[in-house]
Amino acid sequence: ALLRMISLHKSRLTTPPSSADPLLPLLLAHYEEQLLMCNALDFNDLLHYMRRALVELPRAAQLAHARWAHVLVDEWQDTDGVMYAIIKELAAPLAAPAPATPAHATPTRSLFVVGDADQS
């Protein structure tokens, strides 16, 4: 339950409100300190770094677009804001082709999502 609360706050980019549980901010700080001491990242950290790379490093976005033209997301109902930002960047349309470029030479991009409202 504690890791779920930590994950929830990290995925929302929020700090836990002090009124929720006075120990939670201290535990979160200790958790982050332990990750740092172990030179480790948790899943939420990996997602945040991926999002930042796609948004802040144009070359990272270019490489991702070159590698993945079609994006399929399963369990859509489980995505959070950070995951949505990554998906949005991966599925973003490419820049318009030069006027001399034939239309058939423009790569097709697609996004397909699958979710189950009963699981949300």
PDB file of C-alpha atoms in Angstrom:
ATOM      1  CA  ALA A   1       0.000   0.000   0.000  1.00  0.00           C
ATOM      2  CA  LEU A   2       2.864   2.371   0.792  1.00  0.00           C
ATOM      3  CA  LEU A   3       4.579   1.823  -2.554  1.00  0.00           C
ATOM      4  CA  ARG A   4       1.251   2.359  -4.305  1.00  0.00           C
ATOM      5  CA  MET A   5       0.853   5.745  -2.574  1.00  0.00           C
ATOM      6  CA  ILE A   6       4.420   6.731  -3.464  1.00  0.00           C
ATOM      7  CA  SER A   7       3.859   5.690  -7.072  1.00  0.00           C
ATOM      8  CA  LEU A   8       0.599   7.625  -7.223  1.00  0.00           C
ATOM      9  CA  HIS A   9       2.241  10.848  -6.061  1.00  0.00           C
ATOM     10  CA  LYS A  10       5.238  10.401  -8.358  1.00  0.00           C
ATOM     11  CA  SER A  11       3.019   9.706 -11.367  1.00  0.00           C
ATOM     12  CA  ARG A  12       1.020  12.860 -10.634  1.00  0.00           C
ATOM     13  CA  LEU A  13       4.160  14.921 -10.009  1.00  0.00           C
ATOM     14  CA  THR A  14       2.793  15.900  -6.613  1.00  0.00           C
ATOM     15  CA  THR A  15       4.012  15.727  -3.077  1.00  0.00           C
ATOM     16  CA  PRO A  16       1.701  14.053  -0.606  1.00  0.00           C
ATOM     17  CA  PRO A  17      -0.433  16.484   1.369  1.00  0.00           C
ATOM     18  CA  SER A  18       0.623  16.654   4.985  1.00  0.00           C
ATOM     19  CA  SER A  19      -2.966  16.097   6.081  1.00  0.00           C
ATOM     20  CA  ALA A  20      -3.153  12.666   4.374  1.00  0.00           C
ATOM     21  CA  ASP A  21      -0.608  11.039   6.655  1.00  0.00           C
ATOM     22  CA  PRO A  22       2.101  12.953   8.487  1.00  0.00           C
ATOM     23  CA  LEU A  23       4.597  10.134   7.869  1.00  0.00           C
ATOM     24  CA  LEU A  24       4.059   9.902   4.114  1.00  0.00           C
ATOM     25  CA  PRO A  25       6.225  12.907   3.124  1.00  0.00           C
ATOM     26  CA  LEU A  26       9.025  11.587   5.351  1.00  0.00           C
ATOM     27  CA  LEU A  27       8.736   8.091   3.902  1.00  0.00           C
ATOM     28  CA  LEU A  28       8.714   9.475   0.364  1.00  0.00           C
ATOM     29  CA  ALA A  29      11.862  11.499   1.075  1.00  0.00           C
ATOM     30  CA  HIS A  30      13.539   8.425   2.595  1.00  0.00           C
ATOM     31  CA  TYR A  31      12.488   6.302  -0.397  1.00  0.00           C
ATOM     32  CA  GLU A  32      13.988   8.826  -2.836  1.00  0.00           C
ATOM     33  CA  GLU A  33      17.162   9.010  -0.744  1.00  0.00           C
ATOM     34  CA  GLN A  34      17.508   5.217  -0.830  1.00  0.00           C
ATOM     35  CA  LEU A  35      17.053   5.177  -4.609  1.00  0.00           C
ATOM     36  CA  LEU A  36      19.767   7.802  -4.935  1.00  0.00           C
ATOM     37  CA  MET A  37      22.150   5.932  -2.615  1.00  0.00           C
ATOM     38  CA  CYS A  38      21.634   2.731  -4.630  1.00  0.00           C
ATOM     39  CA  ASN A  39      22.012   4.575  -7.931  1.00  0.00           C
ATOM     40  CA  ALA A  40      18.597   3.170  -8.814  1.00  0.00           C
ATOM     41  CA  LEU A  41      15.452   4.310 -10.566  1.00  0.00           C
ATOM     42  CA  ASP A  42      11.933   3.077 -10.064  1.00  0.00           C
ATOM     43  CA  PHE A  43       9.357   2.649 -12.832  1.00  0.00           C
ATOM     44  CA  ASN A  44       7.974   6.172 -12.372  1.00  0.00           C
ATOM     45  CA  ASP A  45      11.481   7.620 -12.691  1.00  0.00           C
ATOM     46  CA  LEU A  46      11.988   5.733 -15.958  1.00  0.00           C
ATOM     47  CA  LEU A  47       8.740   7.144 -17.304  1.00  0.00           C
ATOM     48  CA  HIS A  48       9.672  10.695 -16.288  1.00  0.00           C
ATOM     49  CA  TYR A  49      13.107  10.435 -17.914  1.00  0.00           C
ATOM     50  CA  MET A  50      11.569   9.062 -21.108  1.00  0.00           C
ATOM     51  CA  ARG A  51       9.030  11.893 -21.241  1.00  0.00           C
ATOM     52  CA  ARG A  52      11.714  14.497 -20.622  1.00  0.00           C
ATOM     53  CA  ALA A  53      13.960  13.006 -23.312  1.00  0.00           C
ATOM     54  CA  LEU A  54      11.167  13.040 -25.896  1.00  0.00           C
ATOM     55  CA  VAL A  55      10.119  16.602 -25.036  1.00  0.00           C
ATOM     56  CA  GLU A  56      13.483  18.244 -24.340  1.00  0.00           C
ATOM     57  CA  LEU A  57      15.876  16.390 -26.651  1.00  0.00           C
ATOM     58  CA  PRO A  58      14.876  16.688 -30.317  1.00  0.00           C
ATOM     59  CA  ARG A  59      17.322  13.960 -31.326  1.00  0.00           C
ATOM     60  CA  ALA A  60      15.675  11.502 -28.914  1.00  0.00           C
ATOM     61  CA  ALA A  61      12.281  12.250 -30.463  1.00  0.00           C
ATOM     62  CA  GLN A  62      13.741  11.833 -33.968  1.00  0.00           C
ATOM     63  CA  LEU A  63      15.211   8.452 -33.061  1.00  0.00           C
ATOM     64  CA  ALA A  64      11.949   7.292 -31.498  1.00  0.00           C
ATOM     65  CA  HIS A  65       9.946   8.407 -34.537  1.00  0.00           C
ATOM     66  CA  ALA A  66      12.386   6.667 -36.870  1.00  0.00           C
ATOM     67  CA  ARG A  67      12.105   3.456 -34.857  1.00  0.00           C
ATOM     68  CA  TRP A  68       8.352   3.363 -34.147  1.00  0.00           C
ATOM     69  CA  ALA A  69       5.870   4.608 -36.738  1.00  0.00           C
ATOM     70  CA  HIS A  70       2.975   2.671 -35.227  1.00  0.00           C
ATOM     71  CA  VAL A  71       2.149   2.776 -31.527  1.00  0.00           C
ATOM     72  CA  LEU A  72      -0.161   0.246 -29.851  1.00  0.00           C
ATOM     73  CA  VAL A  73      -1.162   0.776 -26.237  1.00  0.00           C
ATOM     74  CA  ASP A  74      -2.851  -2.029 -24.314  1.00  0.00           C
ATOM     75  CA  GLU A  75      -4.525  -1.469 -20.942  1.00  0.00           C
ATOM     76  CA  TRP A  76      -5.276   2.164 -21.872  1.00  0.00           C
ATOM     77  CA  GLN A  77      -7.409   2.523 -18.742  1.00  0.00           C
ATOM     78  CA  ASP A  78      -4.237   2.180 -16.651  1.00  0.00           C
ATOM     79  CA  THR A  79      -2.328   5.050 -18.260  1.00  0.00           C
ATOM     80  CA  ASP A  80      -1.540   8.128 -16.203  1.00  0.00           C
ATOM     81  CA  GLY A  81      -0.579  11.657 -17.219  1.00  0.00           C
ATOM     82  CA  VAL A  82       3.116  10.883 -17.699  1.00  0.00           C
ATOM     83  CA  MET A  83       2.368   7.808 -19.799  1.00  0.00           C
ATOM     84  CA  TYR A  84      -0.108   9.829 -21.862  1.00  0.00           C
ATOM     85  CA  ALA A  85       2.561  12.478 -22.515  1.00  0.00           C
ATOM     86  CA  ILE A  86       4.985   9.775 -23.729  1.00  0.00           C
ATOM     87  CA  ILE A  87       2.347   8.207 -25.971  1.00  0.00           C
ATOM     88  CA  LYS A  88       1.405  11.622 -27.349  1.00  0.00           C
ATOM     89  CA  GLU A  89       5.036  12.343 -28.220  1.00  0.00           C
ATOM     90  CA  LEU A  90       5.586   8.920 -29.798  1.00  0.00           C
ATOM     91  CA  ALA A  91       2.440   9.225 -31.907  1.00  0.00           C
ATOM     92  CA  ALA A  92       2.935  12.888 -32.837  1.00  0.00           C
ATOM     93  CA  PRO A  93       2.747  13.599 -36.560  1.00  0.00           C
ATOM     94  CA  LEU A  94       6.003  14.181 -38.328  1.00  0.00           C
ATOM     95  CA  ALA A  95       6.889  17.596 -39.643  1.00  0.00           C
ATOM     96  CA  ALA A  96       5.346  18.339 -43.029  1.00  0.00           C
ATOM     97  CA  PRO A  97       7.423  16.969 -45.913  1.00  0.00           C
ATOM     98  CA  ALA A  98       9.237  19.318 -48.240  1.00  0.00           C
ATOM     99  CA  PRO A  99       7.051  20.463 -51.173  1.00  0.00           C
ATOM    100  CA  ALA A 100       9.076  18.369 -53.647  1.00  0.00           C
ATOM    101  CA  THR A 101       8.513  15.192 -51.605  1.00  0.00           C
ATOM    102  CA  PRO A 102       5.928  12.859 -53.163  1.00  0.00           C
ATOM    103  CA  ALA A 103       2.948  12.172 -50.905  1.00  0.00           C
ATOM    104  CA  HIS A 104       3.615   8.420 -50.952  1.00  0.00           C
ATOM    105  CA  ALA A 105       7.099   9.045 -49.509  1.00  0.00           C
ATOM    106  CA  THR A 106       5.659  10.547 -46.326  1.00  0.00           C
ATOM    107  CA  PRO A 107       5.757   7.878 -43.598  1.00  0.00           C
ATOM    108  CA  THR A 108       2.434   6.927 -42.059  1.00  0.00           C
ATOM    109  CA  ARG A 109       2.078   7.140 -38.290  1.00  0.00           C
ATOM    110  CA  SER A 110      -0.677   5.542 -36.282  1.00  0.00           C
ATOM    111  CA  LEU A 111      -1.882   5.151 -32.715  1.00  0.00           C
ATOM    112  CA  PHE A 112      -4.108   2.279 -31.593  1.00  0.00           C
ATOM    113  CA  VAL A 113      -5.307   1.967 -28.010  1.00  0.00           C
ATOM    114  CA  VAL A 114      -7.150  -0.860 -26.275  1.00  0.00           C
ATOM    115  CA  GLY A 115      -8.820  -0.458 -22.935  1.00  0.00           C
ATOM    116  CA  ASP A 116     -11.541  -1.950 -20.785  1.00  0.00           C
ATOM    117  CA  ALA A 117     -13.867   0.460 -19.014  1.00  0.00           C
ATOM    118  CA  ASP A 118     -14.809  -2.313 -16.575  1.00  0.00           C
ATOM    119  CA  GLN A 119     -11.209  -2.393 -15.302  1.00  0.00           C
ATOM    120  CA  SER A 120     -10.824   1.328 -14.712  1.00  0.00           C
TER     121      SER A 120
END
